[in-house]
Amino acid sequence: MKTQNPCRLRSFTVVDHCLRLFGKQLSTPRSGLNNRQQPQTSGYTLMEVLASSAVVAVGMTAMASLSGTLMIQEELGWRVAVVRNYQENMARVWQLGIDQRQVMNLMPSQADNATLNQIINGTPAIIQTGTTTPTGLGTMQAAAVTAAVNISQDYKTEKQGAPLTLSVYRPSLPTSLRPVVP
């Protein structure tokens, strides 16, 4: 009587697990007439192996596609964070009382920083939009700070993402407290 070798090749364990998901049960000894044991038959048909291989191939293709998409999303998320940080820093410097024309002189230059030049689409701008008088806060100066992200995967070309405009406010101070712009 033949005995089944309990060792299997490692490469077939994944296929084995897939086939078990399809409901293929390993053969069990059958008892025939006179309580004689029949030899065990185990194995998979060619169709079962091909079907499980197809399932594994589809799963691996989906994982490869997903990992590529996640890497692109991570890169774009990082770019957006850098541009929004630059934009918020422009707004904070303006809120300190510095003139809008001098704000850009204080910010890191895109021409001198290759990373900023690749990430930021165009030139961020701060535009003073006038004054407003909210209830109980006195007179406030208002400005709009705009910046856009370069969403192109090729750093040599620029493709503008959705620009974001921040509305920022600062209290109006007497002109004697602000330095005169040359």
mmCIF file of C-alpha atoms in Angstrom:
data_model
loop_
_atom_site.group_PDB
_atom_site.id
_atom_site.type_symbol
_atom_site.label_atom_id
_atom_site.label_comp_id
_atom_site.label_asym_id
_atom_site.label_seq_id
_atom_site.Cartn_x
_atom_site.Cartn_y
_atom_site.Cartn_z
ATOM 1 C CA MET A 1 0.000 0.000 0.000
ATOM 2 C CA LYS A 2 1.325 3.408 -0.960
ATOM 3 C CA THR A 3 1.590 6.114 1.630
ATOM 4 C CA GLN A 4 1.234 9.772 0.752
ATOM 5 C CA ASN A 5 4.332 11.912 1.127
ATOM 6 C CA PRO A 6 3.437 14.574 3.745
ATOM 7 C CA CYS A 7 6.001 17.050 2.392
ATOM 8 C CA ARG A 8 4.846 19.444 -0.289
ATOM 9 C CA LEU A 9 6.778 21.933 -2.269
ATOM 10 C CA ARG A 10 6.577 25.447 -0.868
ATOM 11 C CA SER A 11 5.612 26.954 -4.205
ATOM 12 C CA PHE A 12 2.373 24.971 -4.188
ATOM 13 C CA THR A 13 1.231 26.059 -0.737
ATOM 14 C CA VAL A 14 -0.303 29.292 -2.080
ATOM 15 C CA VAL A 15 -2.131 27.342 -4.768
ATOM 16 C CA ASP A 16 -3.239 24.860 -2.124
ATOM 17 C CA HIS A 17 -4.722 27.633 0.010
ATOM 18 C CA CYS A 18 -6.513 29.124 -2.998
ATOM 19 C CA LEU A 19 -7.994 25.763 -3.872
ATOM 20 C CA ARG A 20 -9.203 25.286 -0.317
ATOM 21 C CA LEU A 21 -11.041 28.584 -0.686
ATOM 22 C CA PHE A 22 -12.868 27.093 -3.674
ATOM 23 C CA GLY A 23 -14.043 24.281 -1.430
ATOM 24 C CA LYS A 24 -11.772 21.501 -2.629
ATOM 25 C CA GLN A 25 -11.399 19.051 0.215
ATOM 26 C CA LEU A 26 -8.538 16.663 0.520
ATOM 27 C CA SER A 27 -9.568 13.101 -0.078
ATOM 28 C CA THR A 28 -10.181 10.955 2.939
ATOM 29 C CA PRO A 29 -9.828 7.204 3.051
ATOM 30 C CA ARG A 30 -12.963 5.510 1.845
ATOM 31 C CA SER A 31 -14.110 2.264 3.198
ATOM 32 C CA GLY A 32 -15.366 -0.216 0.706
ATOM 33 C CA LEU A 33 -16.935 -3.605 1.144
ATOM 34 C CA ASN A 34 -15.322 -5.846 3.697
ATOM 35 C CA ASN A 35 -13.910 -2.733 5.469
ATOM 36 C CA ARG A 36 -10.863 -2.698 3.244
ATOM 37 C CA GLN A 37 -9.216 0.671 2.899
ATOM 38 C CA GLN A 38 -8.962 2.104 -0.565
ATOM 39 C CA PRO A 39 -5.701 3.835 -1.458
ATOM 40 C CA GLN A 40 -5.790 7.586 -0.829
ATOM 41 C CA THR A 41 -6.134 9.792 -3.849
ATOM 42 C CA SER A 42 -5.170 13.372 -3.532
ATOM 43 C CA GLY A 43 -4.165 16.032 -5.966
ATOM 44 C CA TYR A 44 -5.597 18.797 -8.041
ATOM 45 C CA THR A 45 -6.772 18.842 -11.569
ATOM 46 C CA LEU A 46 -5.170 21.077 -14.149
ATOM 47 C CA MET A 47 -8.257 23.297 -14.240
ATOM 48 C CA GLU A 48 -8.150 23.840 -10.485
ATOM 49 C CA VAL A 49 -4.473 24.806 -10.621
ATOM 50 C CA LEU A 50 -5.089 27.208 -13.515
ATOM 51 C CA ALA A 51 -8.053 28.800 -11.749
ATOM 52 C CA SER A 52 -6.113 29.339 -8.538
ATOM 53 C CA SER A 53 -3.133 30.686 -10.503
ATOM 54 C CA ALA A 54 -5.442 33.168 -12.206
ATOM 55 C CA VAL A 55 -6.762 34.327 -8.830
ATOM 56 C CA VAL A 56 -3.215 34.807 -7.545
ATOM 57 C CA ALA A 57 -2.225 36.697 -10.727
ATOM 58 C CA VAL A 58 -5.218 39.053 -10.467
ATOM 59 C CA GLY A 59 -4.403 39.737 -6.824
ATOM 60 C CA MET A 60 -0.758 40.489 -7.554
ATOM 61 C CA THR A 61 -1.718 42.816 -10.419
ATOM 62 C CA ALA A 62 -4.112 44.696 -8.152
ATOM 63 C CA MET A 63 -1.427 45.061 -5.481
ATOM 64 C CA ALA A 64 1.082 46.438 -7.999
ATOM 65 C CA SER A 65 -1.457 48.939 -9.333
ATOM 66 C CA LEU A 66 -2.439 50.040 -5.842
ATOM 67 C CA SER A 67 1.151 50.549 -4.729
ATOM 68 C CA GLY A 68 1.843 52.778 -7.751
ATOM 69 C CA THR A 69 -1.246 54.852 -7.040
ATOM 70 C CA LEU A 70 -0.332 55.219 -3.369
ATOM 71 C CA MET A 71 3.153 56.454 -4.245
ATOM 72 C CA ILE A 72 1.730 59.123 -6.562
ATOM 73 C CA GLN A 73 -0.784 60.222 -3.916
ATOM 74 C CA GLU A 74 1.948 60.448 -1.282
ATOM 75 C CA GLU A 75 4.075 62.627 -3.569
ATOM 76 C CA LEU A 76 1.164 64.962 -4.364
ATOM 77 C CA GLY A 77 0.208 65.181 -0.687
ATOM 78 C CA TRP A 78 3.757 66.205 0.177
ATOM 79 C CA ARG A 79 3.764 68.867 -2.568
ATOM 80 C CA VAL A 80 0.458 70.309 -1.379
ATOM 81 C CA ALA A 81 1.748 70.458 2.206
ATOM 82 C CA VAL A 82 4.888 72.365 1.145
ATOM 83 C CA VAL A 83 2.933 74.878 -0.962
ATOM 84 C CA ARG A 84 0.306 75.455 1.762
ATOM 85 C CA ASN A 85 3.056 75.949 4.342
ATOM 86 C CA TYR A 86 4.726 78.537 2.074
ATOM 87 C CA GLN A 87 1.376 80.256 1.585
ATOM 88 C CA GLU A 88 0.590 80.348 5.311
ATOM 89 C CA ASN A 89 4.039 81.752 6.064
ATOM 90 C CA MET A 90 3.401 84.549 3.550
ATOM 91 C CA ALA A 91 0.138 85.329 5.334
ATOM 92 C CA ARG A 92 1.781 85.342 8.783
ATOM 93 C CA VAL A 93 4.563 87.692 7.655
ATOM 94 C CA TRP A 94 1.961 90.071 6.202
ATOM 95 C CA GLN A 95 -0.056 89.899 9.436
ATOM 96 C CA LEU A 96 3.044 91.068 11.332
ATOM 97 C CA GLY A 97 2.630 94.413 9.580
ATOM 98 C CA ILE A 98 5.080 94.093 6.706
ATOM 99 C CA ASP A 99 4.091 95.570 3.363
ATOM 100 C CA GLN A 100 2.874 93.136 0.715
ATOM 101 C CA ARG A 101 5.750 94.021 -1.640
ATOM 102 C CA GLN A 102 8.333 93.229 1.038
ATOM 103 C CA VAL A 103 6.740 89.918 2.002
ATOM 104 C CA MET A 104 8.086 88.210 -1.114
ATOM 105 C CA ASN A 105 11.592 89.535 -0.374
ATOM 106 C CA LEU A 106 11.487 87.800 3.019
ATOM 107 C CA MET A 107 10.225 84.479 1.704
ATOM 108 C CA PRO A 108 12.612 81.874 0.257
ATOM 109 C CA SER A 109 13.106 82.498 -3.447
ATOM 110 C CA GLN A 110 11.946 79.907 -5.938
ATOM 111 C CA ALA A 111 14.895 80.782 -8.179
ATOM 112 C CA ASP A 112 17.377 79.888 -5.425
ATOM 113 C CA ASN A 113 15.561 76.760 -4.207
ATOM 114 C CA ALA A 114 15.213 73.928 -6.735
ATOM 115 C CA THR A 115 12.638 72.080 -4.615
ATOM 116 C CA LEU A 116 10.327 75.087 -4.364
ATOM 117 C CA ASN A 117 10.793 75.766 -8.068
ATOM 118 C CA GLN A 118 9.658 72.228 -8.922
ATOM 119 C CA ILE A 119 6.722 72.141 -6.479
ATOM 120 C CA ILE A 120 5.142 75.591 -6.755
ATOM 121 C CA ASN A 121 3.335 76.398 -9.987
ATOM 122 C CA GLY A 122 3.899 80.004 -10.996
ATOM 123 C CA THR A 123 4.600 82.640 -8.367
ATOM 124 C CA PRO A 124 2.572 82.884 -5.160
ATOM 125 C CA ALA A 125 1.045 86.299 -4.651
ATOM 126 C CA ILE A 126 -0.312 88.388 -1.817
ATOM 127 C CA ILE A 127 -2.775 91.093 -2.813
ATOM 128 C CA GLN A 128 -4.151 93.627 -0.377
ATOM 129 C CA THR A 129 -7.896 93.785 -0.984
ATOM 130 C CA GLY A 130 -8.831 96.770 1.188
ATOM 131 C CA THR A 131 -10.274 97.277 4.658
ATOM 132 C CA THR A 132 -13.233 95.855 6.464
ATOM 133 C CA THR A 133 -14.966 96.680 9.717
ATOM 134 C CA PRO A 134 -16.174 93.542 11.473
ATOM 135 C CA THR A 135 -18.458 94.103 14.435
ATOM 136 C CA GLY A 136 -16.488 94.929 17.562
ATOM 137 C CA LEU A 137 -13.040 94.388 16.060
ATOM 138 C CA GLY A 138 -12.312 97.815 14.666
ATOM 139 C CA THR A 139 -10.946 98.404 11.199
ATOM 140 C CA MET A 140 -9.097 95.452 9.654
ATOM 141 C CA GLN A 141 -6.989 95.291 6.539
ATOM 142 C CA ALA A 142 -7.685 92.340 4.276
ATOM 143 C CA ALA A 143 -5.473 90.495 1.820
ATOM 144 C CA ALA A 144 -5.707 87.448 -0.400
ATOM 145 C CA VAL A 145 -2.773 85.010 -0.563
ATOM 146 C CA THR A 146 -2.830 82.662 -3.568
ATOM 147 C CA ALA A 147 -0.590 79.745 -4.513
ATOM 148 C CA ALA A 148 -0.899 76.685 -6.730
ATOM 149 C CA VAL A 149 0.782 73.279 -6.757
ATOM 150 C CA ASN A 150 2.632 71.807 -9.734
ATOM 151 C CA ILE A 151 0.881 68.466 -10.246
ATOM 152 C CA SER A 152 2.973 67.323 -13.215
ATOM 153 C CA GLN A 153 4.915 64.105 -12.641
ATOM 154 C CA ASP A 154 7.691 65.503 -14.842
ATOM 155 C CA TYR A 155 9.538 68.240 -12.971
ATOM 156 C CA LYS A 156 10.587 69.941 -16.205
ATOM 157 C CA THR A 157 7.016 70.801 -17.149
ATOM 158 C CA GLU A 158 4.466 72.613 -15.019
ATOM 159 C CA LYS A 159 0.831 71.690 -14.718
ATOM 160 C CA GLN A 160 -1.244 73.791 -12.367
ATOM 161 C CA GLY A 161 -3.288 72.115 -9.686
ATOM 162 C CA ALA A 162 -6.276 73.811 -8.086
ATOM 163 C CA PRO A 163 -5.096 77.151 -6.640
ATOM 164 C CA LEU A 164 -6.031 77.987 -3.083
ATOM 165 C CA THR A 165 -6.689 81.528 -1.900
ATOM 166 C CA LEU A 166 -6.418 82.369 1.777
ATOM 167 C CA SER A 167 -8.209 85.445 3.097
ATOM 168 C CA VAL A 168 -6.157 87.002 5.880
ATOM 169 C CA TYR A 169 -6.758 90.011 8.101
ATOM 170 C CA ARG A 170 -4.691 92.303 10.313
ATOM 171 C CA PRO A 171 -5.647 95.278 12.422
ATOM 172 C CA SER A 172 -5.239 98.690 10.834
ATOM 173 C CA LEU A 173 -2.532 100.564 12.683
ATOM 174 C CA PRO A 174 -1.858 104.260 12.458
ATOM 175 C CA THR A 175 0.524 105.022 9.617
ATOM 176 C CA SER A 176 3.058 106.401 12.104
ATOM 177 C CA LEU A 177 3.622 102.842 13.434
ATOM 178 C CA ARG A 178 4.289 101.328 10.030
ATOM 179 C CA PRO A 179 7.543 101.911 8.240
ATOM 180 C CA VAL A 180 7.373 103.888 5.029
ATOM 181 C CA VAL A 181 7.848 101.754 1.924
ATOM 182 C CA PRO A 182 10.687 103.090 -0.208
#
